[in-house]
Short mmCIF file of C-alpha atoms in Angstrom, two decimals:
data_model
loop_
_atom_site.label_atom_id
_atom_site.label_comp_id
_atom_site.label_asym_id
_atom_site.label_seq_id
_atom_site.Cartn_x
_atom_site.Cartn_y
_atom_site.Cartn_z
CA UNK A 1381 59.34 91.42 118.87
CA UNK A 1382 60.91 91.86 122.57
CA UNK A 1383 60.64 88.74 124.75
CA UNK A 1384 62.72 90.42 126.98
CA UNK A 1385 62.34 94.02 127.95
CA UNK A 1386 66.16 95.38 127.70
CA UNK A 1387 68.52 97.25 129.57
CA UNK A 1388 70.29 100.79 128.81
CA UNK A 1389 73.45 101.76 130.45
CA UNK A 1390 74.06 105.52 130.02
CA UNK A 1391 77.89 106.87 131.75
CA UNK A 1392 76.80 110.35 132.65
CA UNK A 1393 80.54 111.07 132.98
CA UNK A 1394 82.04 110.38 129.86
CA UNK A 1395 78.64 111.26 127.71
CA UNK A 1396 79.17 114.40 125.94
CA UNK A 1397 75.74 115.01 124.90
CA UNK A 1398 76.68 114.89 121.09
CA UNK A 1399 72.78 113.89 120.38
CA UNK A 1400 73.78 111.29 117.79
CA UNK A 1401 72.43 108.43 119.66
CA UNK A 1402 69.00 110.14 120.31
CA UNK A 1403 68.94 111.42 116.28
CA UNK A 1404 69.35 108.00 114.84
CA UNK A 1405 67.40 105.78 117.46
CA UNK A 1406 65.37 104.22 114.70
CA UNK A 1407 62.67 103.13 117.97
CA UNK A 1408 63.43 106.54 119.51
CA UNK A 1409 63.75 104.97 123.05
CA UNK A 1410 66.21 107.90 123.43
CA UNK A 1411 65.61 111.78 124.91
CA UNK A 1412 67.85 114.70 125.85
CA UNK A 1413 68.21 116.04 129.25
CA UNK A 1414 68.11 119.89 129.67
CA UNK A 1415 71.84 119.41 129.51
CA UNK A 1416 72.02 117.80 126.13
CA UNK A 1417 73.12 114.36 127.86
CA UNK A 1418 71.42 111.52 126.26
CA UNK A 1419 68.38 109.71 128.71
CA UNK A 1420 66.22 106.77 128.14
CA UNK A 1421 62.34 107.72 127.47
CA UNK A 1422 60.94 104.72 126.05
CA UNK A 1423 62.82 101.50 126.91
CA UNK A 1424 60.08 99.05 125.67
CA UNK A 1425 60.48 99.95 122.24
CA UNK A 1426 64.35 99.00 122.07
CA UNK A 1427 65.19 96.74 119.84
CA UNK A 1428 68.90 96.03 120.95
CA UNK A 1429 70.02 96.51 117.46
CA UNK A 1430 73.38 98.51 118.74
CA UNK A 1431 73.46 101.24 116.71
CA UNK A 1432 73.48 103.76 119.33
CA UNK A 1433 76.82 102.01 121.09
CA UNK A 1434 78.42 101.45 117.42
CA UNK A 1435 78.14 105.28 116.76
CA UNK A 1436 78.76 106.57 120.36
CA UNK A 1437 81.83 108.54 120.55
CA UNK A 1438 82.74 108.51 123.47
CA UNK A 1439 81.39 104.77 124.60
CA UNK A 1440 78.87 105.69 126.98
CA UNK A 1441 76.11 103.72 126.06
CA UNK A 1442 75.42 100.18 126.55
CA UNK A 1443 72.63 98.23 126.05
CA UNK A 1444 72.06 94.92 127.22
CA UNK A 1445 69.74 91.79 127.49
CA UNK A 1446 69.97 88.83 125.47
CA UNK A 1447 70.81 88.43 121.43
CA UNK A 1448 73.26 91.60 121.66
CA UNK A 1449 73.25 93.05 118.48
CA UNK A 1450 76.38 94.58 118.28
CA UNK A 1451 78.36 91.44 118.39
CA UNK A 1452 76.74 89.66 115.38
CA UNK B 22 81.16 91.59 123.63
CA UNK B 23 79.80 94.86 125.53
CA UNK B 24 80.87 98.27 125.53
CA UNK B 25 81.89 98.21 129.02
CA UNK B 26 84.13 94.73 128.08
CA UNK B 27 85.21 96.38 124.74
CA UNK B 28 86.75 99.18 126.29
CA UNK B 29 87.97 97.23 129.30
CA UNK B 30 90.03 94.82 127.03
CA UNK B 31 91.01 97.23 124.29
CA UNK B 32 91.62 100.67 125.56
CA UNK B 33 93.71 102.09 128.50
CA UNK B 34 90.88 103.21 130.68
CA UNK B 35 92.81 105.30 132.67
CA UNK B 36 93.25 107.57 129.87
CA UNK B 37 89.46 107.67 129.40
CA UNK B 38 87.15 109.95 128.48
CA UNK B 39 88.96 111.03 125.70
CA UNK B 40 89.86 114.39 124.70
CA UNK B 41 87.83 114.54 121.36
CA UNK B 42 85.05 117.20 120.78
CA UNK B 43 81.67 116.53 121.78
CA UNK B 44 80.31 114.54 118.21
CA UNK B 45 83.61 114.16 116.84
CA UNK B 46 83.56 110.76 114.82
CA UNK B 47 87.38 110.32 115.95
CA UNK B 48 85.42 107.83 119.32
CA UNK B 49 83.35 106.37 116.51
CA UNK B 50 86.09 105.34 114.16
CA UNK B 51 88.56 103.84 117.09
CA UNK B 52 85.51 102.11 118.29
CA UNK B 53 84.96 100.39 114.82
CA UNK B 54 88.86 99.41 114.63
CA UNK B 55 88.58 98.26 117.86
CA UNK B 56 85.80 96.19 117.24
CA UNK B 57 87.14 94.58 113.81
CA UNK B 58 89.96 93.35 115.56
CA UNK B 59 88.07 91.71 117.69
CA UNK B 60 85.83 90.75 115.58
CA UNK B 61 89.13 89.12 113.72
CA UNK B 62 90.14 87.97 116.50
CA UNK B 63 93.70 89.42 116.34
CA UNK B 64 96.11 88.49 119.11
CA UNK B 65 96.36 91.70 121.00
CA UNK B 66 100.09 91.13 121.95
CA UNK B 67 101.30 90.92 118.30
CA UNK B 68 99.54 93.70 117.29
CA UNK B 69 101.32 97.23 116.58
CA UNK B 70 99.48 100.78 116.16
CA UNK B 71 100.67 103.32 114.70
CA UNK B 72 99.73 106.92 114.14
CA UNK B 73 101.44 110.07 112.71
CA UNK B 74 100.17 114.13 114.12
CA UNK B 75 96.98 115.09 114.53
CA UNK B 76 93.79 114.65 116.19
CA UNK B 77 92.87 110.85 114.67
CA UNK B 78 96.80 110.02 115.78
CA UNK B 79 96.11 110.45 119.59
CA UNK B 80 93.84 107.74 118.72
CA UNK B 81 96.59 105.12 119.66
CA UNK B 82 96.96 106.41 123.06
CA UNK B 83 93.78 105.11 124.22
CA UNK B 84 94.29 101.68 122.70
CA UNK B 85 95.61 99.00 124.70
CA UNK B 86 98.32 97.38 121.69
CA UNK B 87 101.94 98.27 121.89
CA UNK B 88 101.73 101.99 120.03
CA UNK B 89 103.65 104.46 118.65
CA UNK B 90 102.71 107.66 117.97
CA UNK B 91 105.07 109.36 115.58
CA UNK B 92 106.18 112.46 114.09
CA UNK B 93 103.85 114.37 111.35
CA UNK B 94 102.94 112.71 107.96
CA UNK B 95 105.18 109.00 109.07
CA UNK B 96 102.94 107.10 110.78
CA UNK B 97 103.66 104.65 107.22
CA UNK B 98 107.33 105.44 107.31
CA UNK B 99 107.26 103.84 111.18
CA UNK B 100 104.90 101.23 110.23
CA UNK B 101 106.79 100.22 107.27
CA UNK B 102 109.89 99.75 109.84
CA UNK B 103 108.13 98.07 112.55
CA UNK B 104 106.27 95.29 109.81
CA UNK B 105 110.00 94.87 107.76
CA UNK B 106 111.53 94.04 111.31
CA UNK B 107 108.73 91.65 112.49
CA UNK B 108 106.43 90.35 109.48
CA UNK B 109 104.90 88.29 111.98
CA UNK B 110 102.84 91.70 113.78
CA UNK B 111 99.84 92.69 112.64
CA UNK B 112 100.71 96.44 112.54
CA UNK B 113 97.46 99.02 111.79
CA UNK B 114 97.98 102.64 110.88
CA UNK B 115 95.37 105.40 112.03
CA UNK B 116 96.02 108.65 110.54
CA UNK B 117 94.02 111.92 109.28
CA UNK B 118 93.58 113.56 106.05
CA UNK B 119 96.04 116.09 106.80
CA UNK B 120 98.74 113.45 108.47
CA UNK B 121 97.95 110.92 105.43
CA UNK B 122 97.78 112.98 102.02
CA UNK B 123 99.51 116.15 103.01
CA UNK B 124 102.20 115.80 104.72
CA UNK B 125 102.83 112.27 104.60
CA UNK B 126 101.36 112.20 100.91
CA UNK B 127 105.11 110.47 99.57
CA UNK B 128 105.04 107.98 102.16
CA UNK B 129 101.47 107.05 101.40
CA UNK B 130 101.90 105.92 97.61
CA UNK B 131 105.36 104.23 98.28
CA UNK B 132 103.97 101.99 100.68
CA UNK B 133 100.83 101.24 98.62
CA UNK B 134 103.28 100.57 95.49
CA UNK B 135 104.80 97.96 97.66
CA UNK B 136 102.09 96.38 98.78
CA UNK B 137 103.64 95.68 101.96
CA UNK B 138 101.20 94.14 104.78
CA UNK B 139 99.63 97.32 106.36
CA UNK B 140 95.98 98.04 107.41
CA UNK B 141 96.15 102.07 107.13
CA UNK B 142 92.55 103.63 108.33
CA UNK B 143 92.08 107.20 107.76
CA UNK B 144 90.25 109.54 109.67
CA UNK B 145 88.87 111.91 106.86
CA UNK B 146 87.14 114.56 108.41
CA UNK B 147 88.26 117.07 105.66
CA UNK B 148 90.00 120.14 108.19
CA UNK B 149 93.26 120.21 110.12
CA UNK B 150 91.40 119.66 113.21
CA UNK B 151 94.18 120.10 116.02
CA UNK B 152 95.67 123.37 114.53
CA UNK B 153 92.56 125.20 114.37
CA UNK B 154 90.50 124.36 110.83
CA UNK B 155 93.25 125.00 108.07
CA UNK B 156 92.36 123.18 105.20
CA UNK B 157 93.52 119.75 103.74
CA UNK B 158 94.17 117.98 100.39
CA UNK B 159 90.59 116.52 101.33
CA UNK B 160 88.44 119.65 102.25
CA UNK B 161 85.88 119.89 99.07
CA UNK B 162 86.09 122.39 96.91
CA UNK B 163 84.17 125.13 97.96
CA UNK B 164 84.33 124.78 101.65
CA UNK B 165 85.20 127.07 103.86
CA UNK B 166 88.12 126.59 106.65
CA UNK B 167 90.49 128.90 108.36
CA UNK B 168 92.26 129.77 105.86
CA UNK B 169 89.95 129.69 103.01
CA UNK B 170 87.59 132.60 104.32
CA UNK B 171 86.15 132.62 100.30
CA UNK B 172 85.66 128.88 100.17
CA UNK B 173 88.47 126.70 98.75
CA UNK B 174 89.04 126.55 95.20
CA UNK B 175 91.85 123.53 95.39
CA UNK B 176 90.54 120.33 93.97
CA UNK B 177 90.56 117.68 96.35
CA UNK B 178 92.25 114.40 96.30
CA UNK B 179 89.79 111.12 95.60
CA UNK B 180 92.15 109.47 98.08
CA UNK B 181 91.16 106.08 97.47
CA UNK B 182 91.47 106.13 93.22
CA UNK B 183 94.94 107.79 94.58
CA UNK B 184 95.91 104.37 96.39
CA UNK B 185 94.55 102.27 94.14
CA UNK B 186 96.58 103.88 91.02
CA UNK B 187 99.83 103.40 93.20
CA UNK B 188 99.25 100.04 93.71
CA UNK B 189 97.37 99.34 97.09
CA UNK B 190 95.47 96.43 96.96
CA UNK B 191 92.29 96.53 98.96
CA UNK B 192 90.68 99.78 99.03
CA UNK B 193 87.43 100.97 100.85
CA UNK B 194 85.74 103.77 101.92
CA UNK B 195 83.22 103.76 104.76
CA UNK B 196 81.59 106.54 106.87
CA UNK B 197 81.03 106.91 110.59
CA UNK B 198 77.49 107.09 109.90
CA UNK B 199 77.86 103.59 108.31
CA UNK B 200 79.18 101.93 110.97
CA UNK B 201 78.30 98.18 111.01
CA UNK B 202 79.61 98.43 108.09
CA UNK B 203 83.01 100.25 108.35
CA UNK B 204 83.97 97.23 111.22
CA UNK B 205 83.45 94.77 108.36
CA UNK B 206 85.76 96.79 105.89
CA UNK B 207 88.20 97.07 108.72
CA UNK B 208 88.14 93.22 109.13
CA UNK B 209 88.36 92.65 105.81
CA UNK B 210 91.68 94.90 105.52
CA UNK B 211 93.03 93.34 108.54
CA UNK B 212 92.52 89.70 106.51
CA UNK B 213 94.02 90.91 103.52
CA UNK B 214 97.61 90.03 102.91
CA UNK B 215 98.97 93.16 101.66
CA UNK B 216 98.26 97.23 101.70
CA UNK B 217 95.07 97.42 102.48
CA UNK B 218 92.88 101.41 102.88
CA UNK B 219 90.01 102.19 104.46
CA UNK B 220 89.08 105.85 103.77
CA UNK B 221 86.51 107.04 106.56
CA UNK B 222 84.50 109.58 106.15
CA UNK B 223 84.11 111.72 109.50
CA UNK B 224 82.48 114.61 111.01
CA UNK B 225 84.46 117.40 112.70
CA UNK B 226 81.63 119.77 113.98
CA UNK B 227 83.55 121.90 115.52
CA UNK B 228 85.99 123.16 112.82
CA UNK B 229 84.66 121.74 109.71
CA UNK B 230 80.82 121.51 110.70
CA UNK B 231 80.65 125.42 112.28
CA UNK B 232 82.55 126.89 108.51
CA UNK B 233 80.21 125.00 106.37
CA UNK B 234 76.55 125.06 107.51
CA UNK B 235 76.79 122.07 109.59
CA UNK B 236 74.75 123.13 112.84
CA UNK B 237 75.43 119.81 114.56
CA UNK B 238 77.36 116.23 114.32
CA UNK B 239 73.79 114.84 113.75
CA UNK B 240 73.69 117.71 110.86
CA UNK B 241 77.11 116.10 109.77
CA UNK B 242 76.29 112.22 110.04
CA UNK B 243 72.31 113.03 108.51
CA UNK B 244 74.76 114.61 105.48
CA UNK B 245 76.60 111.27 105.10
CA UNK B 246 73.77 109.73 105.03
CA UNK B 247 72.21 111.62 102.45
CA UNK B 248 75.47 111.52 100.06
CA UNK B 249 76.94 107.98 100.13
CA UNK B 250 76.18 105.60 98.12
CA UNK B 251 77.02 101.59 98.24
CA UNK B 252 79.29 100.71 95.27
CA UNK B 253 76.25 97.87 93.64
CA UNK B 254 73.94 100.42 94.16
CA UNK B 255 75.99 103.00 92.27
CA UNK B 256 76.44 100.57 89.34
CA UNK B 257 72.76 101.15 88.57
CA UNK B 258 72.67 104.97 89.00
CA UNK B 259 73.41 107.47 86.02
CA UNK B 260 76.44 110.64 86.26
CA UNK B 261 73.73 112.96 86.62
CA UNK B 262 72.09 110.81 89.97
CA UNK B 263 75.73 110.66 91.02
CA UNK B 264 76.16 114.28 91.00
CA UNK B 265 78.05 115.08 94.50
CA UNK B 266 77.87 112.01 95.67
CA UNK B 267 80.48 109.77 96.94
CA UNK B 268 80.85 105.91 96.83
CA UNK B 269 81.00 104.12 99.89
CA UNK B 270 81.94 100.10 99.63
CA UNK B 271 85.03 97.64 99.06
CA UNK B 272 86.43 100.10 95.90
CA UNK B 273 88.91 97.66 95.06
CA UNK B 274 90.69 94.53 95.62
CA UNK B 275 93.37 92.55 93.82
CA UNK B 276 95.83 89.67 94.99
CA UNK B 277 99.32 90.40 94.76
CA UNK B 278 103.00 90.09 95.86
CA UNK B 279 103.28 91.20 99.28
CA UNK B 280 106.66 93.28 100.28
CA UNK B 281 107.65 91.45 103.47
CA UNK B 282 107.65 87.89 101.96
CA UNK B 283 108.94 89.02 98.72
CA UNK B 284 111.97 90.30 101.03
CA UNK B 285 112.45 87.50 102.94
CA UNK B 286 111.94 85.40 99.77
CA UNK B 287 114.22 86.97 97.11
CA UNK B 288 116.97 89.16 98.95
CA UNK B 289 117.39 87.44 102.82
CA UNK B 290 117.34 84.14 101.25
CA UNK B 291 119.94 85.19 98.72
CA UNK B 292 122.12 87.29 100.75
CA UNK B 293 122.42 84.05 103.38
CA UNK B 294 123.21 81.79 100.23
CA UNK B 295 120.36 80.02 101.14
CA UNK B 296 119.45 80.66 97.33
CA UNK B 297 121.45 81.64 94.17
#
């Protein structure tokens, strides 16, 4: 499905470590640090399908590579 | 467009992070209206935002738009002022349960009965929020807040049957949970020409979530997703399988006289003779 391996941009500064990106991951590519702040585990298994920007709070996670999702 | 071009173009950066709660959906919902007018492609420069009191109404203060954020409950009052002024501004309303049906409850079926050109988005995440978890004309029965230590026994308004029976004319509801979804009711409000509501259903873990059982925002958004359910899909479904549920969807939509050109069109005209 990937012919293109993407790219996750986590701020550290603004992410509040809400967990909502990690919970609804449906590839779970996302983890939580030991302070709740959200990490990538498993990057192969994105799918770029944006849902973890769209329902970021506070905007602190980006994902890019080609056929952006969020922007369809 | 990215995040990182998203916020550059649409928010005041200096002014970021916000102030919001860890997994408050307030981010969410101001991302979504931020993407729909994008998405819309409305022309930043003659576009107004207005908000009343209240944690949703700082919400303007992070957007790059020429803002104003009023005094409690008249974030439509303002808005109604700013559009009858200028028709030719796109002016968008963000507002909270409290701000919208409480105190600014008068406002908010006056301007829907005029249908004037207004694309209100509220922030209902069911708690006054900012003044420390009273609770609103929204809370559900039977929650707990502040000042319902025994569970509230008010009936809550359906907010959206409430605009639609004073006359708005597009009416949605959407969740934060939903949220490809909630940018395309939020476009299709700011393409509508007339009073057009999108009701948005929202987490507040902190006040809301910590009274009611809600461990976590995750808790709160895995709850939406559990509980709403698409208008067609509803259609199909009997009372008894809609049992505590709530409809999520384009509610309503009608074409009608809108206020500004009605204005322009039968009392300007006529009080410059143009007309008899």
């Amino acid at each position: 499905m990937n012919s293109e391996v993407a790219h996750i941009d986590i701020n550290e500064k603004w992410c509040k470590g809400c967990g909502i990106c990690i919970a609804f991951c449906p590839a779970k590519v996302l983890v939580a640090r030991e302070d709740g702040k959200a990490a990538v585990a498993n990057i192969e298994a994105c799918t770029r399908c944006g849902l973890c920007e769209l329902r970021c709070p506070d905007y602190a996670i980006s994902v890019g590579g080609k056929q952006h999702a969020s922007t369809n | 467009m990215s995040v990182k071009e998203l916020v550059e173009r649409y928010c005041r950066t200096s002014k970021l992070p916000h102030i919001w709660c860890p997994g408050c959906g307030n981010g969410i919902i101001m991302g979504a209206v931020m993407r729909a007018l994008d998405k819309a492609d409305i022309d930043q420069d003659k576009t107004v935002i207005v908000s009343g009191i209240g944690c949703s109404s700082r919400a303007p203060g992070y957007m790059n738009f020429d803002t104003l954020h009023t005094t409690h409950g008249r974030a439509l009052a303002y808005a109604t002022g700013v559009k009858m002024a200028n028709p030719d501004l796109n002016v968008v309303v963000l507002t909270g349960d409290g701000d919208c049906s409480a105190i600014g409850g008068n406002h908010l079926i006056h301007a829907a009965r005029r249908n004037i050109n207004l694309t209100v988005v509220v922030f209902n995440n069911s708690i006054y929020g900012m003044t420390g978890g009273q609770y609103s004309p929204l809370t559900p029965t039977h929650s707990y807040a502040t000042t319902a230590p025994y569970g509230s026994i008010d009936r809550n308004f359906d907010l959206c049957k409430l605009v639609q029976a004073a006359g708005g004319t597009y009416v949605a509801r959407g969740t934060t949970y939903h949220t490809r979804q909630l940018v395309d009711q939020i476009v299709a409000g700011l393409g509508h020409n007339g009073f057009s509501f999108i009701e948005v259903i929202t987490q507040c873990p902190m006040y809301f979530g910590r009274k009611n059982k809600f461990p976590s925002a995750v808790d709160m958004l895995k709850w939406q997703q559990e509980h709403a359910v698409p208008v067609k899909a509803a259609a199909k479904m009997t009372s008894e399988q809609l049992a505590g549920k709530f409809l999520i969807g384009e509610l309503y939509h009608e074409e009608a006289p809108e206020y500004t050109a009605v204005y322009e069109k039968e009392v300007i005209a006529k009080a410059r003779g143009e007309v008899k």
